[in-house]
Short mmCIF file of C-alpha atoms and ligand atoms in Angstrom, two decimals:
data_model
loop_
_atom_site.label_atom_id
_atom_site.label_comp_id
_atom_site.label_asym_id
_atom_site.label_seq_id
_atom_site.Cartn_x
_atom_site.Cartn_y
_atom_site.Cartn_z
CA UNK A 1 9.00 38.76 -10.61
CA UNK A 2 7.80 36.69 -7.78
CA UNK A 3 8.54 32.81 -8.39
CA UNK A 4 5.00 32.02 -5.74
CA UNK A 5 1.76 31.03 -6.56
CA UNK A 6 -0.97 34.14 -7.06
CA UNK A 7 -3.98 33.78 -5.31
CA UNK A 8 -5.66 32.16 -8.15
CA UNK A 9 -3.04 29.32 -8.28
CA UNK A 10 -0.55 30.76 -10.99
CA UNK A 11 3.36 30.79 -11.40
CA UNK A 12 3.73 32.57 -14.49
CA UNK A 13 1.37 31.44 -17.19
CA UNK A 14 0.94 28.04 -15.22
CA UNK A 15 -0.92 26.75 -12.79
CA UNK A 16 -4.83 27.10 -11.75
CA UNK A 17 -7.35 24.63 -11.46
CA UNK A 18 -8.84 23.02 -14.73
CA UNK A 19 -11.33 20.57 -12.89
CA UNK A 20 -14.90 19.05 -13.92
CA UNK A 21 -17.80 20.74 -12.40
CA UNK A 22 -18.30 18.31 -10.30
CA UNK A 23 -14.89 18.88 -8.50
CA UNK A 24 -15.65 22.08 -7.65
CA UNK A 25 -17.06 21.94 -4.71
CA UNK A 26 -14.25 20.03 -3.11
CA UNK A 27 -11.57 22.26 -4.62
CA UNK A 28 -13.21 25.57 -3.21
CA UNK A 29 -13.35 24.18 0.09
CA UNK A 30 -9.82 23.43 0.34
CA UNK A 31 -8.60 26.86 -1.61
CA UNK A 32 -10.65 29.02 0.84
CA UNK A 33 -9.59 27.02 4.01
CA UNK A 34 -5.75 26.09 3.34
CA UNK A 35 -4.18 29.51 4.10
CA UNK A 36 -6.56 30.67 7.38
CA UNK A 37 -5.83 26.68 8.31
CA UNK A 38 -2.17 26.63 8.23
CA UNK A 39 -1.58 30.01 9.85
CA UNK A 40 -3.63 28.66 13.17
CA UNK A 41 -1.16 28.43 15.62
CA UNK A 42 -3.19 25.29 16.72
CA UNK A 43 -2.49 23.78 13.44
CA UNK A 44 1.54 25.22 13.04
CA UNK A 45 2.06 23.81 16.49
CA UNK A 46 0.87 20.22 16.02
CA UNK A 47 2.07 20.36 12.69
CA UNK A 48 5.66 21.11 14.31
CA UNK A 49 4.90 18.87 17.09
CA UNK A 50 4.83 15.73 14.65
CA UNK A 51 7.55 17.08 12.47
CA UNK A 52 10.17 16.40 15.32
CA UNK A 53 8.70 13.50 17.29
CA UNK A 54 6.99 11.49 14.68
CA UNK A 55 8.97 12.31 11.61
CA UNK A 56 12.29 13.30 13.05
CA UNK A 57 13.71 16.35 12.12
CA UNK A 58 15.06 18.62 11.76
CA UNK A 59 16.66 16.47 9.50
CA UNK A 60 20.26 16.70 9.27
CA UNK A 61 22.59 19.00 7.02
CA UNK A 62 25.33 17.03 6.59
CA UNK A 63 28.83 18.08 4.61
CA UNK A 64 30.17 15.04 2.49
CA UNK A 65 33.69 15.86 2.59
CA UNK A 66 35.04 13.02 0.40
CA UNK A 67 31.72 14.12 -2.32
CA UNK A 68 33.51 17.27 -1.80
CA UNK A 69 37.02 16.34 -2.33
CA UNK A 70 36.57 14.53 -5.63
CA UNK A 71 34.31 17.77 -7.15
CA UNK A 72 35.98 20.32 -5.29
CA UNK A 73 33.48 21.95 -4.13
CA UNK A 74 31.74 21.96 -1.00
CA UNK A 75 29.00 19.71 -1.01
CA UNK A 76 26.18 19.88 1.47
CA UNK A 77 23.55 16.71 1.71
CA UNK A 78 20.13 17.53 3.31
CA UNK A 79 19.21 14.26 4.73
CA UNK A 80 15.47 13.58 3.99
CA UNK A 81 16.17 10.17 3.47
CA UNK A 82 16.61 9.81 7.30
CA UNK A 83 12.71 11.38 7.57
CA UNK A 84 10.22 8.35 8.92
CA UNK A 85 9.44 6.12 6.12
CA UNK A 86 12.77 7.06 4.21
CA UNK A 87 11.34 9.72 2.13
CA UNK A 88 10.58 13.78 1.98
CA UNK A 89 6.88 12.46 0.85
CA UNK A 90 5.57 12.27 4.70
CA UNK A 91 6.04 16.03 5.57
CA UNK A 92 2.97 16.48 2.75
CA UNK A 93 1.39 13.92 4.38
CA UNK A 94 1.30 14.66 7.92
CA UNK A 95 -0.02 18.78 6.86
CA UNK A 96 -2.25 17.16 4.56
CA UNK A 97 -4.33 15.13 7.30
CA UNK A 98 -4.04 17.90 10.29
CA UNK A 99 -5.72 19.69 7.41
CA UNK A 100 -8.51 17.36 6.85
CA UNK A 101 -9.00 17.12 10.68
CA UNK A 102 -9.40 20.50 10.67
CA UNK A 103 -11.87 20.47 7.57
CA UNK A 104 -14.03 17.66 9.71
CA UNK A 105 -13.11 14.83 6.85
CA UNK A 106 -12.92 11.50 8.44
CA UNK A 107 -12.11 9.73 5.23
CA UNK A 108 -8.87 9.97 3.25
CA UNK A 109 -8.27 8.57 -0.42
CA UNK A 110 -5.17 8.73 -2.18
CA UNK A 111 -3.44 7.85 -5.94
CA UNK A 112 -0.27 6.35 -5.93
CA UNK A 113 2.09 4.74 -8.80
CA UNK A 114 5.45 3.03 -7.23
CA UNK A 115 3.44 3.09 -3.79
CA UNK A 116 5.69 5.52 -1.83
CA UNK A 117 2.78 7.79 -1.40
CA UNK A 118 0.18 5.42 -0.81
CA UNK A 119 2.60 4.38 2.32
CA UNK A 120 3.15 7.89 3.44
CA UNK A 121 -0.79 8.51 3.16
CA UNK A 122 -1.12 5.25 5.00
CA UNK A 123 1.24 5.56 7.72
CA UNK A 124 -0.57 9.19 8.89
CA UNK A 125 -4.18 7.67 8.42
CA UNK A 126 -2.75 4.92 11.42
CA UNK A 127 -1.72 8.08 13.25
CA UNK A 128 -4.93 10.03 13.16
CA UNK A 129 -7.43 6.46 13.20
CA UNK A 130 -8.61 7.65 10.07
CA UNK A 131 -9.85 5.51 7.37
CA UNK A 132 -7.39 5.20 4.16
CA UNK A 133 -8.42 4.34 0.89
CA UNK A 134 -5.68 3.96 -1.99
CA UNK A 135 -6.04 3.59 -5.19
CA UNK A 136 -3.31 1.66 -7.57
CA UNK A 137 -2.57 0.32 -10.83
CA UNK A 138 -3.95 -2.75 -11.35
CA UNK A 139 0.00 -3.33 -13.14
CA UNK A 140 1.87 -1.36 -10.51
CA UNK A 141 -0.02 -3.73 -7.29
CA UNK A 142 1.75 -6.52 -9.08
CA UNK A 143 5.01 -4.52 -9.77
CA UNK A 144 5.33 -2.78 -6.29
CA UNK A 145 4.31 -6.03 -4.02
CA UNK A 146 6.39 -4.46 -0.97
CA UNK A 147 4.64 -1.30 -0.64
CA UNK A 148 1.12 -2.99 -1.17
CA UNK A 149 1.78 -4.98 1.87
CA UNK A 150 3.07 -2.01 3.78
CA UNK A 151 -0.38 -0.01 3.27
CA UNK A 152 -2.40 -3.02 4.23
CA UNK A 153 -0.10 -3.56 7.26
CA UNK A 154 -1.16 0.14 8.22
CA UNK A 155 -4.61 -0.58 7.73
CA UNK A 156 -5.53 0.95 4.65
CA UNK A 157 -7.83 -0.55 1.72
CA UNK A 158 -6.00 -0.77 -1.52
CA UNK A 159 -7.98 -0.31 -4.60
CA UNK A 160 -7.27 -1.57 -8.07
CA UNK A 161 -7.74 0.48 -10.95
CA UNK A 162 -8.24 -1.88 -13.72
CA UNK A 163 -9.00 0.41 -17.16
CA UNK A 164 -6.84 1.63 -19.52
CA UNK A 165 -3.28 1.11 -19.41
CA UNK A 166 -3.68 0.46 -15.55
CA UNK A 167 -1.03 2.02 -14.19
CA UNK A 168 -0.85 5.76 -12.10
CA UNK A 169 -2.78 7.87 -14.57
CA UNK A 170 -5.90 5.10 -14.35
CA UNK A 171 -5.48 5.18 -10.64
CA UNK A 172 -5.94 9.08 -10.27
CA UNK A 173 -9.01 8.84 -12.39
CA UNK A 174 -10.35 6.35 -9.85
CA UNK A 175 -9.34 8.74 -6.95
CA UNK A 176 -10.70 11.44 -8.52
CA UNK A 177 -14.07 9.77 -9.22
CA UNK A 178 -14.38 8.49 -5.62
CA UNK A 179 -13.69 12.40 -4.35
CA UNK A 180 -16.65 13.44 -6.77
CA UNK A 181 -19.09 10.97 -5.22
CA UNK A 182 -17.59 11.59 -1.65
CA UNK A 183 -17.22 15.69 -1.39
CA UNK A 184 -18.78 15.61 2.04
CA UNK A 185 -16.80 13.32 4.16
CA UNK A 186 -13.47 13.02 2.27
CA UNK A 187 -10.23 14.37 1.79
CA UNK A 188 -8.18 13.57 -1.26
CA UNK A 189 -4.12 13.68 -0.32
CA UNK A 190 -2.17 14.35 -3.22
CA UNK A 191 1.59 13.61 -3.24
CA UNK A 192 3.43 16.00 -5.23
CA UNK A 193 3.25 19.43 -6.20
CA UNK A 194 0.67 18.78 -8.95
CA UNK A 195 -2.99 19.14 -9.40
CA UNK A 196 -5.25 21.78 -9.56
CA UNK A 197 -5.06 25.06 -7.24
CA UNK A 198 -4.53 24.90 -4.21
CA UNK A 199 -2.83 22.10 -4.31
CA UNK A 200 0.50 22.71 -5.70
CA UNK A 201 0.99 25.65 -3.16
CA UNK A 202 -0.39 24.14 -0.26
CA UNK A 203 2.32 20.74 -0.75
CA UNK A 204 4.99 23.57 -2.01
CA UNK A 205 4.43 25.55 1.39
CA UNK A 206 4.45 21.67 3.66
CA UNK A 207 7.44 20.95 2.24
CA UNK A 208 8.96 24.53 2.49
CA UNK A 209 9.95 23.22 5.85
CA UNK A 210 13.43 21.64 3.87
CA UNK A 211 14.58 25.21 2.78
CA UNK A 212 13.65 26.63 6.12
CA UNK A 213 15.92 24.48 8.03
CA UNK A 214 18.24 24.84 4.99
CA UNK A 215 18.66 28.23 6.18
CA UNK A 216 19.27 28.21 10.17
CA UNK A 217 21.72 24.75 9.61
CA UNK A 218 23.97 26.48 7.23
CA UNK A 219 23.58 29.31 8.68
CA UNK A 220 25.43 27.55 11.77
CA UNK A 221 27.62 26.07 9.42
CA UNK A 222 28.93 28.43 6.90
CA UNK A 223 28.55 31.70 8.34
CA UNK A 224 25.56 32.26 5.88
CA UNK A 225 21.90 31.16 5.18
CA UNK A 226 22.50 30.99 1.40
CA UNK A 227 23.90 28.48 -0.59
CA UNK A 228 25.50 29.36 -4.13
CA UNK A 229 23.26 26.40 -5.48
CA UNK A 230 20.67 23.83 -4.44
CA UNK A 231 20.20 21.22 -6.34
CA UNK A 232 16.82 18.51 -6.06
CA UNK A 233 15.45 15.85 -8.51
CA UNK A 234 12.19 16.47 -9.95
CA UNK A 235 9.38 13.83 -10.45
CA UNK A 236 6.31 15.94 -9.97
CA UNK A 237 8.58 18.19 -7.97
CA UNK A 238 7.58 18.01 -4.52
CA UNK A 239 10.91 17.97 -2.76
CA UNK A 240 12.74 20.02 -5.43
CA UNK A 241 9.89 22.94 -4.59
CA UNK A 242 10.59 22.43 -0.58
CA UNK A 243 14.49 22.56 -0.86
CA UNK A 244 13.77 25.66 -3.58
CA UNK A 245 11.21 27.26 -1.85
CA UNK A 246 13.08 30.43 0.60
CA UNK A 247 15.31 30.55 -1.69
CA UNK A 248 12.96 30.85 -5.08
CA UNK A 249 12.82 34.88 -4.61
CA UNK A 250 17.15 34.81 -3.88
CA UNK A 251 18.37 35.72 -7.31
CA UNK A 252 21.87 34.72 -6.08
CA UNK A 253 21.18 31.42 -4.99
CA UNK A 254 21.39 28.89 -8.28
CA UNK A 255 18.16 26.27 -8.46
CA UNK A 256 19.40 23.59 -10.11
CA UNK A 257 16.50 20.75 -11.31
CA UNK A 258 17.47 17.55 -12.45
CA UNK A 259 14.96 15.02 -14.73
CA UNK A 260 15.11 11.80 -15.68
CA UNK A 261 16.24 11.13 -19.23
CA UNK A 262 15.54 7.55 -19.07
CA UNK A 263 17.71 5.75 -21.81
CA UNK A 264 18.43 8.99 -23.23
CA UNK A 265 16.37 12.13 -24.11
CA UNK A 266 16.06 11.12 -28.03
CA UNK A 267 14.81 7.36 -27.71
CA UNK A 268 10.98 7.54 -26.90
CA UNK A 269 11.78 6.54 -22.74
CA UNK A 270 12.04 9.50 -21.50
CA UNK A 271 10.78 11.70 -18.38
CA UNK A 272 12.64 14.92 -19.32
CA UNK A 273 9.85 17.18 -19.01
CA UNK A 274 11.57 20.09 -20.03
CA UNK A 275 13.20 18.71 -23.06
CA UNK A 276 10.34 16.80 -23.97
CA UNK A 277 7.42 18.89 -22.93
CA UNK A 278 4.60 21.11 -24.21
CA UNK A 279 2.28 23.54 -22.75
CA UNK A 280 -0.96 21.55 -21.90
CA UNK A 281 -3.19 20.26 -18.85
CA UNK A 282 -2.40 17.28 -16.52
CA UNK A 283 -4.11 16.33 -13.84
CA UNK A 284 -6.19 19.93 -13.35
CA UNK A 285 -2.85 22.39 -13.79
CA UNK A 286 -1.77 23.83 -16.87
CA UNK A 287 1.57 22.98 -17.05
CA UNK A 288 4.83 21.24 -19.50
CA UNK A 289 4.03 17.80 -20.48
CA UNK A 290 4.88 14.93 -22.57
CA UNK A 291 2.54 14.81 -25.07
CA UNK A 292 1.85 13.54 -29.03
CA UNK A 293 0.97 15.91 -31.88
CA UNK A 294 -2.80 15.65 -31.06
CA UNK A 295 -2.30 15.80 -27.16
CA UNK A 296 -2.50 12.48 -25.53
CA UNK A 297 -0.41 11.95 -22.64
CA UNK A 298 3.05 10.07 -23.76
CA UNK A 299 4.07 7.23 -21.33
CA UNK A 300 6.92 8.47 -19.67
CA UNK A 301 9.73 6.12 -18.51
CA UNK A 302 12.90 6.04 -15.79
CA UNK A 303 14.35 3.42 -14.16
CA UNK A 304 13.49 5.60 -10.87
CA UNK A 305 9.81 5.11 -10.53
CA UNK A 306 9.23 8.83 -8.32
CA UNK A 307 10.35 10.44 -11.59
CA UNK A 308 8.83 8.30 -14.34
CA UNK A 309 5.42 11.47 -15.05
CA UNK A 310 4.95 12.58 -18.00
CA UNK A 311 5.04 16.17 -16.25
CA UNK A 312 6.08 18.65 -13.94
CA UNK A 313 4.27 20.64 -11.63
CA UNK A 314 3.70 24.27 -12.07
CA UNK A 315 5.82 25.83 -10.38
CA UNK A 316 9.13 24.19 -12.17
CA UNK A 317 7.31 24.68 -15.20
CA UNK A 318 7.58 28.61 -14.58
CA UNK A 319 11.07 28.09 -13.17
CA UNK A 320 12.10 26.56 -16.35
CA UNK A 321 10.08 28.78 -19.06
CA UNK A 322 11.59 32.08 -17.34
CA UNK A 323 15.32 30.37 -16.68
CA UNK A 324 15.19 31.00 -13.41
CA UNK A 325 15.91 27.44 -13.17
CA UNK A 326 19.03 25.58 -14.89
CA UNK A 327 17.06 22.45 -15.89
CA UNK A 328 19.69 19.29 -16.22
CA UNK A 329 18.19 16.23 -17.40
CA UNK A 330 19.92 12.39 -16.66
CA UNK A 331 20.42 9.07 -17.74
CA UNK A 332 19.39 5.72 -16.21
CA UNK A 333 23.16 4.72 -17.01
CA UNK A 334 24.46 7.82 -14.93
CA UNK A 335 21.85 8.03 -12.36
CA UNK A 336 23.18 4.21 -11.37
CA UNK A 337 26.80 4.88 -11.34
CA UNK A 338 26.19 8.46 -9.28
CA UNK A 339 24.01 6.06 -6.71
CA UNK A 340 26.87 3.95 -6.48
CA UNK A 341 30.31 6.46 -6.15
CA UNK A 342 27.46 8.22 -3.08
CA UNK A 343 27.22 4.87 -1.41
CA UNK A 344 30.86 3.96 -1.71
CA UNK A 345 32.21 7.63 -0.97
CA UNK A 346 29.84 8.93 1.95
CA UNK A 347 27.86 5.26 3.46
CA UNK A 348 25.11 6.78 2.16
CA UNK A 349 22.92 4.50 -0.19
CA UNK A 350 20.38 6.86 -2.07
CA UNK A 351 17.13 6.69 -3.77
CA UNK A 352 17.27 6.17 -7.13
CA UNK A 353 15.34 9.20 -7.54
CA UNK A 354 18.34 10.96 -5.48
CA UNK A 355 21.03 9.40 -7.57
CA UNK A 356 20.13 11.86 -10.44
CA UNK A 357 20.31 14.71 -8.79
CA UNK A 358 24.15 13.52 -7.91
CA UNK A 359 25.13 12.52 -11.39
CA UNK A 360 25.30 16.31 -12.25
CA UNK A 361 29.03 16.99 -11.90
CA UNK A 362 29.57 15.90 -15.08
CA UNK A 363 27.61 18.54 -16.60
CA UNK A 364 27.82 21.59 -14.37
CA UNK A 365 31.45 22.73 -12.93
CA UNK A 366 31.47 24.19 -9.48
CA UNK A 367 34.12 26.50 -8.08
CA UNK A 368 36.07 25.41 -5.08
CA UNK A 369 34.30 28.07 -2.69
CA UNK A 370 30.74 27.61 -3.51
CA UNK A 371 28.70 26.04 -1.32
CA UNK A 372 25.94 23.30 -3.26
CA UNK A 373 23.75 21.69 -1.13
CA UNK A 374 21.59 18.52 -2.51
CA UNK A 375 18.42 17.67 -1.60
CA UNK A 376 18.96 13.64 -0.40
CA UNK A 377 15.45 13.31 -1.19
CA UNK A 378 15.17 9.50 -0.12
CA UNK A 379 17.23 6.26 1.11
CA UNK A 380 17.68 3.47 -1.60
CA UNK A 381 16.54 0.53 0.79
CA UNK A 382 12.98 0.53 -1.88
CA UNK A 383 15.09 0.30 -4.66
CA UNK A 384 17.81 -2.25 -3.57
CA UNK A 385 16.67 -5.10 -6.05
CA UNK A 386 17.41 -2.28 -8.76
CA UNK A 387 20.81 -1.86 -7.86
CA UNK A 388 21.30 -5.40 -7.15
CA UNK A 389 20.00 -6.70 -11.07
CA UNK A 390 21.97 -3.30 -12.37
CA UNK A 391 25.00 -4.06 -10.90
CA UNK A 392 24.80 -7.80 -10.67
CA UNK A 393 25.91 -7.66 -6.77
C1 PLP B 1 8.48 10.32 -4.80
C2 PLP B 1 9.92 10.61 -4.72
C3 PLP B 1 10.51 11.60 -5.53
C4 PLP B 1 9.78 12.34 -6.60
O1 PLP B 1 8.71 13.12 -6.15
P1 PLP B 1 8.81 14.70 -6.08
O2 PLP B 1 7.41 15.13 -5.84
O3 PLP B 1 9.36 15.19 -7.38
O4 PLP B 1 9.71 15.04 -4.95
C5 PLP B 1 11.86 11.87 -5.35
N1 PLP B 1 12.61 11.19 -4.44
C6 PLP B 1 12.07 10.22 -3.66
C7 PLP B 1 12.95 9.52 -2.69
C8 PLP B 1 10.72 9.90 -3.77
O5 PLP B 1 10.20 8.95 -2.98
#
């Protein structure tokens, strides 16, 4: 069994593209272009070019010894957090407009609910001089102030979507509405590995860049290029499917996913996908979401705003359903204290996404030898004021 996309979008029984007529245009473009485009060396080559001098990797594989002491086991931190703009979210980003450039858009729109992907979209549309249109929760402009001023500092427009329960969902519907009336001149950048075909491959393969340095570092460092486990938090699952991805088709290398459970799976504020999820589509993919008896979307919840969605893309859906994935789903409560021992053992002050996927020792038991490497998906400097009200500092 092969845990990729097929050439019509599916891992498993999930995936494909579930889009209004309309959309089709736009989609077919972009899922007859995306492979020929990336394998250009033209493309690969700026694409790599920008990877090390604007973004600034390779990143670094770093081993947390003290981490390590207190587990006993030997921990391995991939440092995405040190990536330009704090966050895996920019590798998508930069493929995503050399792609456009190469499709002759000159207009980019994007969705985005906390605002970390509105900024990475915005920060590569000041790169390329292209125009940037984001669209945003009418609720989440007034929640996220920081990153609102960040976009408009790089020059992008953003938009407020003010129907429904104006928050992310409303906002895609906006973006997705704007792509239908603009199929000529623009490029829609989507952040995670969600969406209809090609999408989830083509951010999958942008981000596969984690696992492939993954490999050479530890490699260097271990004698080895496989770990026993790797281990990423999953909002939509973008950086989970990058740290995954060389290894997805490694039966001996453990891929360990870690979801929010909010306050706790059983209390209605949740994001535990698995736990919590049924087959249905979101956002053009079949896939596992959150959803009532008669199908509407449940409003997810986490403290960690990159992993409060009510789903999961694709490709962890199939990695759960077929347990090729161990699927470990975490409190608020723990994520918070995990955040905390990370900054106080290593100097390292994590996302909040990040801090779940380190509250997981007290659920899985490594041996001394293996080798675990985390994905440090993010820094924690966006979500200080958390900390700072959670902890009273
Ligand atoms: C957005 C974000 C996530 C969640 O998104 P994925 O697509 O699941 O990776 C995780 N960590 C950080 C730091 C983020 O900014």
């Amino acid at each position: 069994m092969s845990y990729h996309a097929n050439e019509k979008g599916y891992y498993g029984e999930f995936g494909g593209a579930f889009i209004p007529e309309m959309l089709y245009p736009n989609c077919e473009e972009l899922r007859q272009n995306y492979l020929k485009i990336m394998a250009e060396p033209s493309f690969t080559e700026e694409f790599h070019q920008l990877l090390k001098d604007y973004v600034g990797r390779p990143t670094p594989l770093y081993f947390a010894e003290r981490l390590s002491e207190k587990y006993q086991t030997k921990i391995y931190l991939k440092r995405e957090d040190l990536c330009h703009t704090g966050a895996h979210k920019v590798n998508n980003t930069i493929g995503q407009i050399l792609m456009a450039k190469k499709l002759g858009k000159n207009r980019i729109i994007a969705e985005t609910g906390a605002g970390q992907h509105g900024v990475a979209t915005a920060t590569v549309c000041a790169l390329m001089g292209i125009e940037c249109v984001v669209y945003m929760g009418e609720i989440d402009i007034a929640r996220q102030a920081p990153n609102v001023a960040r976009m408009k500092m790089l020059g992008a427009e953003v938009r407020a979507a003010k129907s429904g329960s104006r928050t992310l969902k409303d906002a895609t519907n906006e973006a997705i509405r704007d792509w239908i009336n603009n199929p000529v001149d623009t490029h829609y950048i989507i952040g995670s590995v969600v969406g209809p075909h090609p999408y989830p491959d083509m951010v999958a393969r942008f981000q596969s860049v984690i696992s492939e340095e993954i490999k050479w570092q530890l490699k260097e460092k271990e004698g080895r290029e496989n770990p026993d486990y790797v281990v990423a938090c999953v909002g939509g699952g973008s950086n989970a499917a990058g740290a995954y991805f060389h290894y997805l088709d490694e039966p001996k290398v453990g891929i360990i996913a870690v979801e929010a459970a909010g306050k706790g799976i059983d209390t209605g504020e949740s994001a535990a996908t698995s736990a919590l999820g049924k087959v249905g589509i979101i956002h053009g993919s079949k896939t596992l979401l959150m959803q009532t008896q008669d199908g509407q979307i449940t409003e997810p919840y986490s403290i960690s705003a990159g992993l409060d969605y009510p789903g999961v893309g694709p490709m962890h859906a199939h990695l759960f359903r077929s347990g090729r994935g161990e699927f470990i789903s975490i409190t608020d409560d723990e994520a918070m204290t995990a955040g905390l021992e990370v900054s106080q053992l290593e100097g390292i002050i994590p996302a909040i996404e990040t801090s779940h996927a380190f509250a997981i020792f007290d659920y899985k038991k490594f041996e001394k030898e293996d080798v675990v490497v985390i994905n440090l998906s993010g820094r924690g400097d966006k979500d200080l004021q958390t900390y700072i009200d959670y902890f009273k500092l």
